[in-house]
Structure formats: structure tokens, C-alpha cells
CSV table of C-alpha atoms in Angstrom, one decimal:
chain,number,residue,atom,x,y,z
A,464,MET,CA,-6.5,-43.4,12.9
A,465,ALA,CA,-9.7,-45.0,11.8
A,466,ASP,CA,-10.0,-48.8,12.3
A,467,GLY,CA,-13.2,-49.5,10.4
A,468,PHE,CA,-15.7,-48.9,13.2
A,469,SER,CA,-14.3,-45.9,15.2
A,470,ASP,CA,-12.6,-42.6,14.4
A,471,GLN,CA,-12.0,-39.1,15.9
A,472,PHE,CA,-14.0,-36.0,15.1
A,473,ARG,CA,-12.7,-32.5,15.8
A,474,LEU,CA,-15.1,-29.6,15.7
A,475,SER,CA,-13.4,-26.4,14.8
A,476,ILE,CA,-15.7,-23.5,15.9
A,477,THR,CA,-13.2,-20.9,14.9
A,478,GLU,CA,-12.8,-22.3,11.4
A,479,ALA,CA,-16.6,-22.2,10.9
A,480,LEU,CA,-16.8,-18.7,12.3
A,481,SER,CA,-13.9,-17.6,10.1
A,482,LYS,CA,-15.5,-18.8,6.9
A,483,GLN,CA,-18.9,-17.3,7.9
A,484,LEU,CA,-17.4,-13.9,8.6
A,485,TYR,CA,-15.5,-14.0,5.4
A,486,ALA,CA,-18.6,-15.0,3.4
A,487,ALA,CA,-20.7,-12.3,5.1
A,488,LEU,CA,-18.3,-9.6,4.2
A,489,SER,CA,-17.8,-10.9,0.7
A,490,ARG,CA,-21.6,-10.4,0.0
A,491,LEU,CA,-21.2,-6.6,0.8
A,492,GLU,CA,-20.2,-3.9,-1.7
A,493,PRO,CA,-17.6,-1.4,-0.6
A,494,ALA,CA,-18.9,2.2,0.1
A,495,PRO,CA,-16.9,5.4,-0.1
A,496,LEU,CA,-15.2,6.3,3.2
A,497,THR,CA,-17.2,9.5,3.8
A,498,PRO,CA,-18.7,11.2,6.9
A,499,GLU,CA,-22.2,10.6,5.4
A,500,ASN,CA,-21.7,6.9,5.0
A,501,LEU,CA,-20.3,6.6,8.5
A,502,ALA,CA,-23.1,8.6,10.0
A,503,ALA,CA,-25.6,6.1,8.5
A,504,LEU,CA,-24.1,3.2,10.5
A,505,THR,CA,-25.4,4.4,13.9
A,506,PRO,CA,-29.1,4.2,13.1
A,507,GLN,CA,-28.5,0.9,11.3
A,508,ALA,CA,-27.0,-0.5,14.6
A,509,GLU,CA,-29.9,0.8,16.6
A,510,ARG,CA,-32.4,-0.9,14.2
A,511,LEU,CA,-30.5,-4.1,14.7
A,512,GLY,CA,-30.6,-3.7,18.5
A,513,LEU,CA,-26.8,-3.5,18.9
A,514,PRO,CA,-26.0,-1.0,21.7
A,515,SER,CA,-22.3,-1.8,21.7
A,516,ARG,CA,-21.9,-1.2,18.0
A,517,SER,CA,-18.6,-3.2,17.9
A,518,GLY,CA,-17.6,-5.0,14.8
A,519,VAL,CA,-15.1,-5.9,12.1
A,520,TYR,CA,-14.3,-3.9,8.9
A,521,GLN,CA,-12.3,-3.8,5.8
A,522,LEU,CA,-10.7,-0.8,4.2
A,523,PHE,CA,-10.0,-0.7,0.4
A,524,ARG,CA,-7.9,1.6,-1.7
A,525,GLN,CA,-8.3,2.1,-5.4
A,526,GLU,CA,-5.6,4.3,-7.0
A,527,PRO,CA,-6.4,6.0,-10.3
A,528,GLY,CA,-6.0,3.5,-13.1
A,529,LYS,CA,-5.5,0.5,-10.8
A,530,GLU,CA,-7.6,-2.3,-9.4
A,531,ARG,CA,-9.1,-1.9,-5.9
A,532,GLN,CA,-6.9,-3.4,-3.2
A,533,LEU,CA,-7.7,-4.7,0.2
A,534,ALA,CA,-5.7,-2.3,2.4
A,535,TYR,CA,-6.6,-3.2,6.0
A,536,VAL,CA,-8.7,-5.5,8.1
A,537,GLY,CA,-9.6,-4.5,11.7
A,538,LYS,CA,-12.0,-4.7,14.5
A,539,ALA,CA,-13.6,-2.0,16.7
A,540,ASP,CA,-14.3,-2.7,20.4
A,541,GLU,CA,-15.4,0.9,20.5
A,542,PRO,CA,-18.4,2.0,18.3
A,543,LEU,CA,-17.6,0.9,14.8
A,544,PRO,CA,-18.5,4.3,13.2
A,545,GLU,CA,-16.1,6.1,15.5
A,546,ARG,CA,-13.2,3.7,14.6
A,547,LEU,CA,-13.8,4.2,10.9
A,548,GLY,CA,-14.1,7.9,11.5
A,549,ASN,CA,-10.6,7.8,13.1
A,550,HIS,CA,-9.3,6.2,9.9
A,551,LEU,CA,-11.0,8.8,7.8
A,552,TYR,CA,-9.5,11.6,9.9
A,553,LYS,CA,-6.0,10.0,9.7
A,554,LEU,CA,-6.0,9.3,6.0
A,555,SER,CA,-7.2,12.8,5.1
A,556,GLY,CA,-4.0,14.3,6.5
A,557,ARG,CA,-1.4,12.1,4.7
A,558,GLU,CA,0.9,12.7,1.7
A,559,GLY,CA,0.6,10.3,-1.2
A,560,ILE,CA,-3.0,9.3,-0.7
A,561,SER,CA,-6.4,10.8,-1.3
A,562,ILE,CA,-9.5,10.0,0.8
A,563,ASP,CA,-11.4,9.7,-2.5
A,564,GLU,CA,-9.4,6.4,-3.1
A,565,MET,CA,-10.8,4.8,0.1
A,566,SER,CA,-13.9,2.7,0.7
A,567,PHE,CA,-15.0,0.2,3.3
A,568,LYS,CA,-17.2,-2.7,4.3
A,569,CYS,CA,-18.2,-3.6,7.9
A,570,LEU,CA,-20.1,-6.0,10.0
A,571,PHE,CA,-21.6,-5.4,13.4
A,572,VAL,CA,-20.5,-8.4,15.6
A,573,GLU,CA,-22.0,-9.6,18.8
A,574,GLU,CA,-20.0,-8.5,21.8
A,575,ASP,CA,-19.3,-12.0,22.9
A,576,LEU,CA,-17.3,-12.8,19.8
A,577,SER,CA,-14.6,-10.2,20.5
A,578,SER,CA,-12.7,-12.6,22.7
A,579,VAL,CA,-12.1,-14.9,19.7
A,580,SER,CA,-10.4,-12.2,17.6
A,581,PRO,CA,-12.7,-12.3,14.6
A,582,GLU,CA,-10.4,-9.9,12.7
A,583,LYS,CA,-7.5,-12.3,12.9
A,584,MET,CA,-9.8,-15.0,11.4
A,585,LEU,CA,-10.7,-12.7,8.5
A,586,ILE,CA,-7.0,-11.9,7.9
A,587,LYS,CA,-6.1,-15.5,7.7
A,588,GLU,CA,-8.9,-16.2,5.2
A,589,HIS,CA,-7.8,-13.3,3.0
A,590,LEU,CA,-4.1,-14.3,3.2
A,591,LYS,CA,-5.0,-17.6,1.6
A,592,THR,CA,-5.7,-15.9,-1.7
A,593,GLY,CA,-3.8,-12.6,-1.6
A,594,LYS,CA,-2.4,-9.9,0.7
A,595,ILE,CA,-3.5,-7.0,2.9
A,596,VAL,CA,-1.3,-4.1,2.2
A,597,TRP,CA,-1.5,-2.1,5.5
A,598,ASN,CA,-1.9,-4.8,8.2
A,599,ASN,CA,1.3,-5.3,10.2
A,600,ARG,CA,2.6,-1.9,9.1
A,601,GLY,CA,1.4,0.3,12.0
A,602,PHE,CA,-1.6,1.7,10.3
A,603,GLY,CA,-4.0,1.1,13.2
A,604,ASN,CA,-2.1,3.1,15.8
A,605,ASN,CA,-3.6,5.7,18.0
A,606,ASP,CA,-1.4,8.1,20.0
A,607,PRO,CA,1.5,5.7,21.0
A,608,GLY,CA,2.4,8.0,24.0
A,609,ARG,CA,5.6,9.7,24.9
A,610,ASN,CA,7.6,6.5,25.3
A,611,ARG,CA,7.2,5.7,21.6
A,612,ASP,CA,8.3,9.1,20.3
A,613,ARG,CA,11.9,7.9,20.0
A,614,THR,CA,11.1,4.6,18.3
A,615,VAL,CA,13.1,3.7,15.3
A,616,ILE,CA,10.3,2.5,12.9
A,617,LYS,CA,10.4,-0.4,10.6
A,618,SER,CA,11.3,0.2,6.9
A,619,THR,CA,7.8,-1.2,6.0
A,620,HIS,CA,5.9,1.2,8.3
A,621,PHE,CA,2.8,2.9,7.0
A,622,ASP,CA,4.0,6.3,8.2
A,623,LEU,CA,7.2,6.1,6.1
A,624,GLU,CA,5.2,5.6,2.9
A,625,PHE,CA,2.4,8.1,3.8
A,626,PRO,CA,3.8,10.7,6.2
A,627,ILE,CA,1.7,13.5,7.6
A,628,ASP,CA,1.0,16.3,5.2
A,629,LEU,CA,2.6,19.5,6.4
A,630,SER,CA,1.5,21.4,3.3
A,631,ARG,CA,-2.3,21.2,4.1
A,632,LYS,CA,-4.2,24.2,5.4
A,633,VAL,CA,-5.0,24.5,9.2
A,634,LYS,CA,-8.7,24.8,9.6
A,635,GLY,CA,-10.1,27.3,12.0
A,636,LEU,CA,-6.9,29.2,12.6
A,637,THR,CA,-8.1,32.8,12.5
A,638,PRO,CA,-5.9,36.0,12.3
A,639,GLY,CA,-5.5,38.3,15.2
A,640,ALA,CA,-4.0,38.6,18.7
A,641,ARG,CA,-4.5,36.0,21.5
A,642,SER,CA,-2.4,33.8,23.8
A,643,LEU,CA,0.0,31.3,22.4
A,644,TYR,CA,-1.8,28.7,24.4
A,645,ASP,CA,-5.0,29.4,22.4
A,646,VAL,CA,-3.1,29.3,19.1
A,647,LEU,CA,-1.6,25.9,19.9
A,648,TRP,CA,-5.1,24.5,20.7
A,649,GLU,CA,-6.5,26.0,17.4
A,650,ILE,CA,-3.7,24.3,15.5
A,651,LYS,CA,-4.3,21.0,17.3
A,652,ARG,CA,-8.1,21.1,16.5
A,653,GLY,CA,-7.5,22.2,12.9
A,654,ILE,CA,-5.2,19.4,11.6
A,655,PRO,CA,-6.1,15.8,10.9
A,656,PHE,CA,-3.2,14.2,12.8
A,657,LEU,CA,-1.9,14.2,16.4
A,658,PHE,CA,-0.2,17.3,17.8
A,659,ARG,CA,0.9,16.6,21.3
A,660,PHE,CA,2.5,19.4,23.3
A,661,LYS,CA,3.6,19.9,26.9
A,662,HIS,CA,1.5,22.5,28.7
A,663,SER,CA,3.2,25.6,30.2
A,664,ALA,CA,1.7,28.6,32.1
A,665,ALA,CA,4.0,30.8,30.0
A,666,PHE,CA,1.9,30.0,26.9
A,667,LYS,CA,-1.2,31.6,28.5
A,668,GLU,CA,0.7,34.7,29.4
A,669,LEU,CA,2.3,35.3,26.0
A,670,THR,CA,0.2,37.2,23.4
A,671,VAL,CA,1.0,36.6,19.7
A,672,THR,CA,-0.6,37.9,16.6
A,673,VAL,CA,-1.5,35.3,13.9
A,674,PRO,CA,-1.0,36.9,10.4
A,675,ASP,CA,-3.7,37.3,7.9
A,676,GLY,CA,-4.4,34.6,5.3
A,677,GLU,CA,-4.7,30.8,5.5
A,678,LEU,CA,-1.6,29.1,7.0
A,679,THR,CA,-0.4,25.6,6.1
A,680,VAL,CA,0.6,23.3,8.9
A,681,ASP,CA,4.3,24.1,8.1
A,682,ASP,CA,3.5,27.9,8.2
A,683,ALA,CA,1.7,27.6,11.5
A,684,PHE,CA,4.6,25.7,13.2
A,685,ARG,CA,7.1,28.2,11.8
A,686,PHE,CA,5.0,31.0,13.3
A,687,VAL,CA,4.9,29.3,16.7
A,688,ALA,CA,8.6,28.6,16.7
A,689,GLN,CA,9.3,32.3,16.4
A,690,HIS,CA,7.8,32.8,19.9
A,691,LEU,CA,9.5,29.8,21.6
A,692,THR,CA,12.1,30.4,24.2
A,693,GLY,CA,14.6,28.3,26.2
A,694,LYS,CA,14.7,24.7,25.0
A,695,TRP,CA,11.3,24.5,23.4
A,696,GLN,CA,11.1,22.9,20.0
A,697,ILE,CA,8.5,21.5,17.7
A,698,CYS,CA,9.3,18.1,16.1
A,699,ALA,CA,7.4,16.8,13.1
A,700,LEU,CA,7.7,13.0,13.2
A,701,LEU,CA,6.5,10.9,10.3
A,702,GLY,CA,3.1,10.2,11.9
A,703,TRP,CA,2.5,13.0,14.4
A,704,VAL,CA,3.9,16.2,15.8
A,705,ILE,CA,5.2,16.9,19.3
A,706,MET,CA,6.3,20.0,21.2
A,707,TYR,CA,8.5,19.8,24.3
A,708,ASP,CA,11.2,21.7,26.1
A,709,ASP,CA,14.0,19.3,25.2
A,710,SER,CA,16.0,21.0,22.5
A,711,PRO,CA,18.5,20.1,21.1
A,712,SER,CA,17.3,16.5,21.6
A,713,THR,CA,16.6,14.7,18.3
A,714,TYR,CA,14.2,11.8,17.4
A,715,PRO,CA,15.1,9.0,15.0
A,716,SER,CA,11.8,9.2,13.0
A,717,ALA,CA,11.7,13.0,12.8
A,718,ARG,CA,11.5,14.7,9.5
A,719,ARG,CA,11.6,18.4,10.6
A,720,TYR,CA,12.4,20.5,13.6
A,721,TYR,CA,11.0,24.0,14.3
A,722,ARG,CA,13.1,26.0,16.8
A,723,LEU,CA,13.6,29.7,17.5
A,724,GLU,CA,16.9,29.7,15.6
A,725,GLY,CA,15.3,28.2,12.5
A,726,VAL,CA,13.8,25.1,10.8
A,727,SER,CA,15.9,22.1,9.9
A,728,ASP,CA,15.1,18.8,8.1
A,729,GLN,CA,16.3,15.3,8.9
A,730,ALA,CA,16.2,12.0,7.1
A,731,PRO,CA,14.2,9.6,9.3
A,732,LYS,CA,16.0,6.5,10.5
A,733,THR,CA,14.4,3.1,9.9
A,734,ARG,CA,15.2,-0.5,10.7
A,735,LYS,CA,14.6,-3.8,9.0
A,736,PRO,CA,11.9,-6.0,10.6
A,737,SER,CA,13.6,-9.0,12.2
A,738,LYS,CA,12.5,-12.5,11.1
A,739,ASN,CA,11.3,-13.5,14.5
A,740,GLU,CA,9.8,-10.1,15.4
A,741,ALA,CA,6.2,-10.3,16.8
A,742,GLU,CA,3.7,-8.8,14.5
A,743,ASP,CA,2.9,-5.2,15.5
A,744,GLU,CA,4.1,-5.6,19.0
A,745,GLY,CA,2.9,-2.9,21.3
A,746,GLU,CA,0.5,-1.2,19.0
A,747,ASP,CA,-3.0,-0.2,19.8
A,748,GLU,CA,-6.1,-2.2,20.5
A,749,ASP,CA,-7.7,-1.9,17.1
A,750,GLY,CA,-8.1,-5.2,15.4
A,751,GLY,CA,-6.0,-7.1,12.9
A,752,PHE,CA,-2.4,-8.0,13.3
A,753,ASP,CA,-1.7,-4.3,13.9
A,754,GLU,CA,-2.2,-4.5,17.6
């Protein structure tokens, strides 16, 4: 408390940095989230002399006939163009959303600033005036690993509103005879979401004939399931697909199972977020409160 001739001064470095980051991003105009715009970021970073190319970014969504919304705030310790490219890849394979609705802004940030979590500063600034629709909803996840396949997801999770699109075409899956192992890898490379499968020598020894015509993801997995033996099954979860020899095991967030005996659907189980639950506990290292 001041007594007329003395007082206390507290310097908040983080508050100053937060406001400067917020202001710097506010001066930028969102650009469409396209491969061309992301490719242009790398030479820009080189001109600025930023070899690490880390930074912070914002994703926006504008649905037809609606105002543009701030969807996500994150950081990239890896090269910023790669992280944004991962989001482009992920969003292009989801139901209920078009990549044409998405745009972004970004700032390259000096590497030394990553320790003070600049993305969390930005989130706090934005939450003063509105909301960010995808933070704290699991949007930023990479492959969560085998231990997370059986997780019961929160009812607010991104994957529940925008599950993977099983009706999209598989790119690069050509007709003809080859090993099941090669077919699995063609499917993996030809879909914009994770397909994780356990390797087996039997897949290299089994020859299958992919039918003529383009196949959807659902068609491709139905085809593969016809050649599975023993306990092998394909499980389409809400956010990724797995293939293991663990049938008839089930997974809480599964929506469809592909087995030799047929295809079956399941209503995914969810849970309500608890009041005291840590925000996005255990999620990946990408920025925001999603990690």
C-alpha cells in the first residue's frame, strides 16, 4: 500500500508479451488453409533468418452464411508449415466440415519464447472477448498411441462432432493382384487420417486382387476384412482406424467393426467432462490448452 512517498511496482513480462502477440496477430488477415499458402511460409521464414520456423497460429472456420469464427489457437515447436499441414490433412478427411471453410494466421516466434507458452497467452487474451471453439476439445492430437485406443472420449470432443469420413475415396489404390501387406500400405497412404495396423508376415504371403474402380475408405476396409483370418479385425474409431488380432474385443469410441464374418456398427460411448478435470490432459505437444 502506498504511503505517499513509496509504493511497489510489479513488472509483468508475460502480460506485455501476451498483448503484443495478440496485437501482432490482429494486424494480419486470415489466408485460406491451402497447400500453396503453407508452401509460401518456408521461404518467408528463411528470409527472416528463422531456421527453427517455430511459431504460433490461429485457425478460423467460416461456415456458409455465417460469420467467421476463431476455431483454434496453437503453437508449433516443429516447423510451423508442417504443423499447419497436419491440420490441413486432418480436416480434409472429416465429416461435417469442408477445408474450403478454413483459414489461418501465423507468427514465427523466436525459439527462446517457447518456454513461456505464448499460445496460452493468446488463448487468455481471446477468451476475454469471446470463445475458441476447438481448443480443449482434442483437436490438436497426433497419434495418441495404442494405450489411448480404448479411451472413453468427452462428450465435447472434436472427433465426436467431426468423425473421420469413411465415404471418401482412397487415393492411389490401384486395381490388380498384390500382397495384402502392400494393399494395407496403399490404404494407409491414401487416406487423410491415421490407419494404424499390427504387422504380420502372413500379410506379405497372402495375394489379393483389388477390384476395378475407385474404392471408398469403407469399401477398402470391407475388401480387406474378406481376407482376414483368426482374430483379426479392423476398427473404425471416431478419429482414426486400427487393425489388430484382438476380435471380438470392442472399443468404447468405435463406430464400425470390419471382420471376416461381416461389418457391424456401434454407437460410440462418451463421458461428461468433470468440473475439476485438467484441460486436455495427456494430449500431444501442439500448443494451446489442447496439450
